[in-house]
PDB file of C-alpha atoms in Angstrom:
ATOM      1  CA  MET A 204       0.000   0.000   0.000  1.00  0.00           C
ATOM      2  CA  THR A 205       1.170   3.532  -0.712  1.00  0.00           C
ATOM      3  CA  LYS A 206       1.893   5.777   2.228  1.00  0.00           C
ATOM      4  CA  ALA A 207      -0.207   8.835   2.960  1.00  0.00           C
ATOM      5  CA  THR A 208       1.068  12.040   1.369  1.00  0.00           C
ATOM      6  CA  ARG A 209       0.660  15.346   3.178  1.00  0.00           C
ATOM      7  CA  LEU A 210       0.237  18.354   0.898  1.00  0.00           C
ATOM      8  CA  LEU A 211       2.187  20.910   2.909  1.00  0.00           C
ATOM      9  CA  THR A 212       5.101  18.665   3.795  1.00  0.00           C
ATOM     10  CA  ALA A 213       5.334  17.257   0.256  1.00  0.00           C
ATOM     11  CA  LEU A 214       5.710  20.690  -1.357  1.00  0.00           C
ATOM     12  CA  PRO A 215       9.277  22.007  -1.576  1.00  0.00           C
ATOM     13  CA  PRO A 216       9.792  24.735   1.078  1.00  0.00           C
ATOM     14  CA  PRO A 217       9.781  27.721  -1.331  1.00  0.00           C
ATOM     15  CA  GLN A 218       6.541  26.499  -2.959  1.00  0.00           C
ATOM     16  CA  ARG A 219       5.001  25.769   0.452  1.00  0.00           C
ATOM     17  CA  ALA A 220       5.824  29.323   1.557  1.00  0.00           C
ATOM     18  CA  ARG A 221       4.163  30.767  -1.564  1.00  0.00           C
ATOM     19  CA  LEU A 222       1.044  28.652  -1.051  1.00  0.00           C
ATOM     20  CA  MET A 223       0.855  29.528   2.656  1.00  0.00           C
ATOM     21  CA  GLU A 224       0.688  33.220   1.734  1.00  0.00           C
ATOM     22  CA  LEU A 225      -2.849  32.396   0.579  1.00  0.00           C
ATOM     23  CA  ALA A 226      -3.860  30.464   3.717  1.00  0.00           C
ATOM     24  CA  ARG A 227      -6.464  31.642   6.171  1.00  0.00           C
ATOM     25  CA  GLU A 228      -6.878  29.990   9.566  1.00  0.00           C
ATOM     26  CA  VAL A 229     -10.395  28.699  10.223  1.00  0.00           C
ATOM     27  CA  SER A 230     -12.109  26.477  12.762  1.00  0.00           C
ATOM     28  CA  PHE A 231     -15.203  24.279  12.822  1.00  0.00           C
ATOM     29  CA  ALA A 232     -17.134  23.163  15.880  1.00  0.00           C
ATOM     30  CA  GLU A 233     -17.750  19.476  16.506  1.00  0.00           C
ATOM     31  CA  ASP A 234     -20.528  18.142  14.221  1.00  0.00           C
ATOM     32  CA  ALA A 235     -20.451  21.299  12.060  1.00  0.00           C
ATOM     33  CA  PRO A 236     -20.967  20.706   8.346  1.00  0.00           C
ATOM     34  CA  ILE A 237     -18.010  21.876   6.239  1.00  0.00           C
ATOM     35  CA  PHE A 238     -19.541  21.185   2.822  1.00  0.00           C
ATOM     36  CA  GLU A 239     -22.294  19.103   1.238  1.00  0.00           C
ATOM     37  CA  ALA A 240     -22.089  16.780  -1.767  1.00  0.00           C
ATOM     38  CA  GLY A 241     -23.111  18.626  -4.910  1.00  0.00           C
ATOM     39  CA  GLY A 242     -22.213  22.051  -3.530  1.00  0.00           C
ATOM     40  CA  THR A 243     -19.833  24.435  -5.271  1.00  0.00           C
ATOM     41  CA  ALA A 244     -16.204  23.423  -4.678  1.00  0.00           C
ATOM     42  CA  ASP A 245     -14.463  26.786  -4.456  1.00  0.00           C
ATOM     43  CA  ARG A 246     -11.932  26.145  -1.696  1.00  0.00           C
ATOM     44  CA  PHE A 247      -9.960  23.472   0.122  1.00  0.00           C
ATOM     45  CA  TRP A 248      -8.439  22.961   3.540  1.00  0.00           C
ATOM     46  CA  VAL A 249      -5.434  21.390   5.207  1.00  0.00           C
ATOM     47  CA  VAL A 250      -6.457  20.062   8.612  1.00  0.00           C
ATOM     48  CA  ARG A 251      -4.251  21.369  11.432  1.00  0.00           C
ATOM     49  CA  SER A 252      -5.981  19.588  14.330  1.00  0.00           C
ATOM     50  CA  GLY A 253      -9.108  17.585  14.966  1.00  0.00           C
ATOM     51  CA  ALA A 254     -10.902  15.061  12.785  1.00  0.00           C
ATOM     52  CA  VAL A 255     -13.133  15.388   9.734  1.00  0.00           C
ATOM     53  CA  SER A 256     -15.551  12.764   8.429  1.00  0.00           C
ATOM     54  CA  LEU A 257     -16.111  12.472   4.682  1.00  0.00           C
ATOM     55  CA  THR A 258     -19.666  11.309   4.192  1.00  0.00           C
ATOM     56  CA  GLN A 259     -21.876   9.948   1.430  1.00  0.00           C
ATOM     57  CA  GLN A 260     -25.671  10.018   1.501  1.00  0.00           C
ATOM     58  CA  VAL A 261     -26.656   6.476   0.447  1.00  0.00           C
ATOM     59  CA  THR A 262     -30.388   6.819   1.060  1.00  0.00           C
ATOM     60  CA  PRO A 263     -32.474   9.812   2.166  1.00  0.00           C
ATOM     61  CA  GLN A 264     -32.260   8.480   5.734  1.00  0.00           C
ATOM     62  CA  ARG A 265     -28.730   7.063   5.747  1.00  0.00           C
ATOM     63  CA  ARG A 266     -25.373   8.802   5.536  1.00  0.00           C
ATOM     64  CA  VAL A 267     -22.168   6.757   5.814  1.00  0.00           C
ATOM     65  CA  THR A 268     -18.651   7.836   6.663  1.00  0.00           C
ATOM     66  CA  VAL A 269     -16.346   6.915   3.793  1.00  0.00           C
ATOM     67  CA  ALA A 270     -13.119   8.311   5.254  1.00  0.00           C
ATOM     68  CA  SER A 271     -11.734  10.108   8.282  1.00  0.00           C
ATOM     69  CA  LEU A 272      -9.134  12.837   7.969  1.00  0.00           C
ATOM     70  CA  GLY A 273      -6.818  14.279  10.589  1.00  0.00           C
ATOM     71  CA  ALA A 274      -3.915  16.632  11.109  1.00  0.00           C
ATOM     72  CA  GLY A 275      -1.950  17.281   7.920  1.00  0.00           C
ATOM     73  CA  ASP A 276      -4.603  15.836   5.603  1.00  0.00           C
ATOM     74  CA  LEU A 277      -5.959  17.601   2.533  1.00  0.00           C
ATOM     75  CA  LEU A 278      -9.706  18.179   2.691  1.00  0.00           C
ATOM     76  CA  GLY A 279     -11.232  18.788  -0.715  1.00  0.00           C
ATOM     77  CA  TRP A 280      -9.929  18.205  -4.210  1.00  0.00           C
ATOM     78  CA  SER A 281     -13.034  18.889  -6.311  1.00  0.00           C
ATOM     79  CA  TRP A 282     -11.975  22.546  -6.678  1.00  0.00           C
ATOM     80  CA  LEU A 283      -9.280  21.345  -9.073  1.00  0.00           C
ATOM     81  CA  PHE A 284     -11.503  19.520 -11.587  1.00  0.00           C
ATOM     82  CA  PRO A 285     -14.659  20.499 -13.511  1.00  0.00           C
ATOM     83  CA  PRO A 286     -17.543  20.608 -12.752  1.00  0.00           C
ATOM     84  CA  TYR A 287     -16.168  21.985  -9.433  1.00  0.00           C
ATOM     85  CA  ARG A 288     -18.772  20.246  -7.267  1.00  0.00           C
ATOM     86  CA  TRP A 289     -18.139  18.295  -4.079  1.00  0.00           C
ATOM     87  CA  ASP A 290     -18.352  14.527  -4.539  1.00  0.00           C
ATOM     88  CA  PHE A 291     -18.846  13.900  -0.814  1.00  0.00           C
ATOM     89  CA  GLY A 292     -19.970  15.811   2.223  1.00  0.00           C
ATOM     90  CA  ALA A 293     -17.655  16.704   5.087  1.00  0.00           C
ATOM     91  CA  GLU A 294     -18.334  17.436   8.726  1.00  0.00           C
ATOM     92  CA  ALA A 295     -16.210  18.069  11.762  1.00  0.00           C
ATOM     93  CA  PHE A 296     -16.049  14.882  13.843  1.00  0.00           C
ATOM     94  CA  SER A 297     -14.369  16.877  16.622  1.00  0.00           C
ATOM     95  CA  PRO A 298     -13.396  20.544  16.915  1.00  0.00           C
ATOM     96  CA  VAL A 299     -11.252  21.241  13.836  1.00  0.00           C
ATOM     97  CA  ARG A 300      -8.642  23.877  13.067  1.00  0.00           C
ATOM     98  CA  ALA A 301      -7.517  24.159   9.460  1.00  0.00           C
ATOM     99  CA  TYR A 302      -5.836  26.275   6.843  1.00  0.00           C
ATOM    100  CA  GLU A 303      -8.345  27.346   4.213  1.00  0.00           C
ATOM    101  CA  PHE A 304      -7.377  28.176   0.633  1.00  0.00           C
ATOM    102  CA  GLU A 305      -9.612  29.880  -1.952  1.00  0.00           C
ATOM    103  CA  ALA A 306      -9.486  27.896  -5.196  1.00  0.00           C
ATOM    104  CA  GLN A 307      -9.356  30.888  -7.547  1.00  0.00           C
ATOM    105  CA  ALA A 308      -6.372  32.415  -5.744  1.00  0.00           C
ATOM    106  CA  VAL A 309      -4.514  29.088  -5.764  1.00  0.00           C
ATOM    107  CA  LEU A 310      -5.280  28.464  -9.442  1.00  0.00           C
ATOM    108  CA  LYS A 311      -4.035  31.967 -10.303  1.00  0.00           C
ATOM    109  CA  LEU A 312      -0.816  31.284  -8.386  1.00  0.00           C
ATOM    110  CA  CYS A 313      -0.423  27.998 -10.288  1.00  0.00           C
ATOM    111  CA  GLU A 314      -0.736  29.848 -13.602  1.00  0.00           C
ATOM    112  CA  GLU A 315       1.853  32.407 -12.485  1.00  0.00           C
ATOM    113  CA  GLU A 316       4.210  29.710 -11.192  1.00  0.00           C
ATOM    114  CA  PRO A 317       3.817  26.586 -13.373  1.00  0.00           C
ATOM    115  CA  ALA A 318       6.357  24.579 -11.332  1.00  0.00           C
ATOM    116  CA  LEU A 319       4.256  25.099  -8.219  1.00  0.00           C
ATOM    117  CA  GLY A 320       1.138  24.179 -10.180  1.00  0.00           C
ATOM    118  CA  MET A 321       2.696  20.949 -11.420  1.00  0.00           C
ATOM    119  CA  SER A 322       3.877  20.078  -7.903  1.00  0.00           C
ATOM    120  CA  LEU A 323       0.427  20.736  -6.500  1.00  0.00           C
ATOM    121  CA  VAL A 324      -1.346  18.593  -9.114  1.00  0.00           C
ATOM    122  CA  ARG A 325       1.112  15.721  -8.637  1.00  0.00           C
ATOM    123  CA  ILE A 326       0.722  15.802  -4.860  1.00  0.00           C
ATOM    124  CA  VAL A 327      -3.084  15.920  -5.062  1.00  0.00           C
ATOM    125  CA  ALA A 328      -2.949  12.968  -7.498  1.00  0.00           C
ATOM    126  CA  GLU A 329      -0.783  11.008  -5.013  1.00  0.00           C
ATOM    127  CA  ILE A 330      -3.257  11.799  -2.228  1.00  0.00           C
ATOM    128  CA  LEU A 331      -6.186  10.650  -4.386  1.00  0.00           C
ATOM    129  CA  ALA A 332      -4.375   7.452  -5.393  1.00  0.00           C
ATOM    130  CA  HIS A 333      -3.669   6.645  -1.753  1.00  0.00           C
ATOM    131  CA  ARG A 334      -7.286   7.285  -0.723  1.00  0.00           C
ATOM    132  CA  LEU A 335      -8.579   5.141  -3.588  1.00  0.00           C
ATOM    133  CA  GLU A 336      -6.258   2.327  -2.523  1.00  0.00           C
ATOM    134  CA  MET A 337      -7.428   2.631   1.094  1.00  0.00           C
ATOM    135  CA  THR A 338     -11.097   2.620   0.025  1.00  0.00           C
ATOM    136  CA  ARG A 339     -10.549  -0.414  -2.179  1.00  0.00           C
ATOM    137  CA  GLY A 340      -8.900  -2.207   0.736  1.00  0.00           C
ATOM    138  CA  ARG A 341     -11.825  -1.417   3.046  1.00  0.00           C
ATOM    139  CA  LEU A 342     -14.311  -2.618   0.432  1.00  0.00           C
ATOM    140  CA  MET A 343     -12.375  -5.854  -0.023  1.00  0.00           C
ATOM    141  CA  GLU A 344     -12.357  -6.387   3.745  1.00  0.00           C
ATOM    142  CA  GLN A 345     -16.097  -5.712   3.983  1.00  0.00           C
ATOM    143  CA  TYR A 346     -17.343  -7.484   0.892  1.00  0.00           C
ATOM    144  CA  GLY A 347     -14.519  -9.684  -0.362  1.00  0.00           C
ATOM    145  CA  SER A 348     -15.207 -12.531   2.026  1.00  0.00           C
ATOM    146  CA  HIS A 349     -18.846 -12.650   0.883  1.00  0.00           C
ATOM    147  CA  ARG A 350     -17.954 -13.110  -2.783  1.00  0.00           C
ATOM    148  CA  HIS A 351     -15.464 -15.975  -2.361  1.00  0.00           C
ATOM    149  CA  GLY A 352     -12.932 -14.751  -4.891  1.00  0.00           C
ATOM    150  CA  ALA A 353     -15.221 -12.896  -7.301  1.00  0.00           C
ATOM    151  CA  LEU A 354     -14.295  -9.295  -7.926  1.00  0.00           C
TER     152      LEU A 354
END
């Protein structure tokens, strides 16, 4: 399995410093919604402390947690890809402190500094690949034994 990549520590220090110029410190109370699936994805966060649950509404009455994020984790990637809508919902599982980044400002910086843009896209891709691998592993654990070898 791939190891988890952290956006801010994976960026080279000069690029990290440039990105952090755009950061704003925010906080969310326990159980506070951060975003809803289908909403406009116009920002992202890097969790500083606390825990965030990524959720999916599977029926009108049932929402399931598909992933839990903690300190250092990237929250939100839909701002990077059309149609710029959240694929999941997110809520604070505990009190959360995070750095918030406005998508338009970050995208403008990426256009001005293509090396930073390429680094950012590669790191987000690594994060997504890791999360996909983790999700696949959880699904195999949950459902693999019921299928007896069928994928």
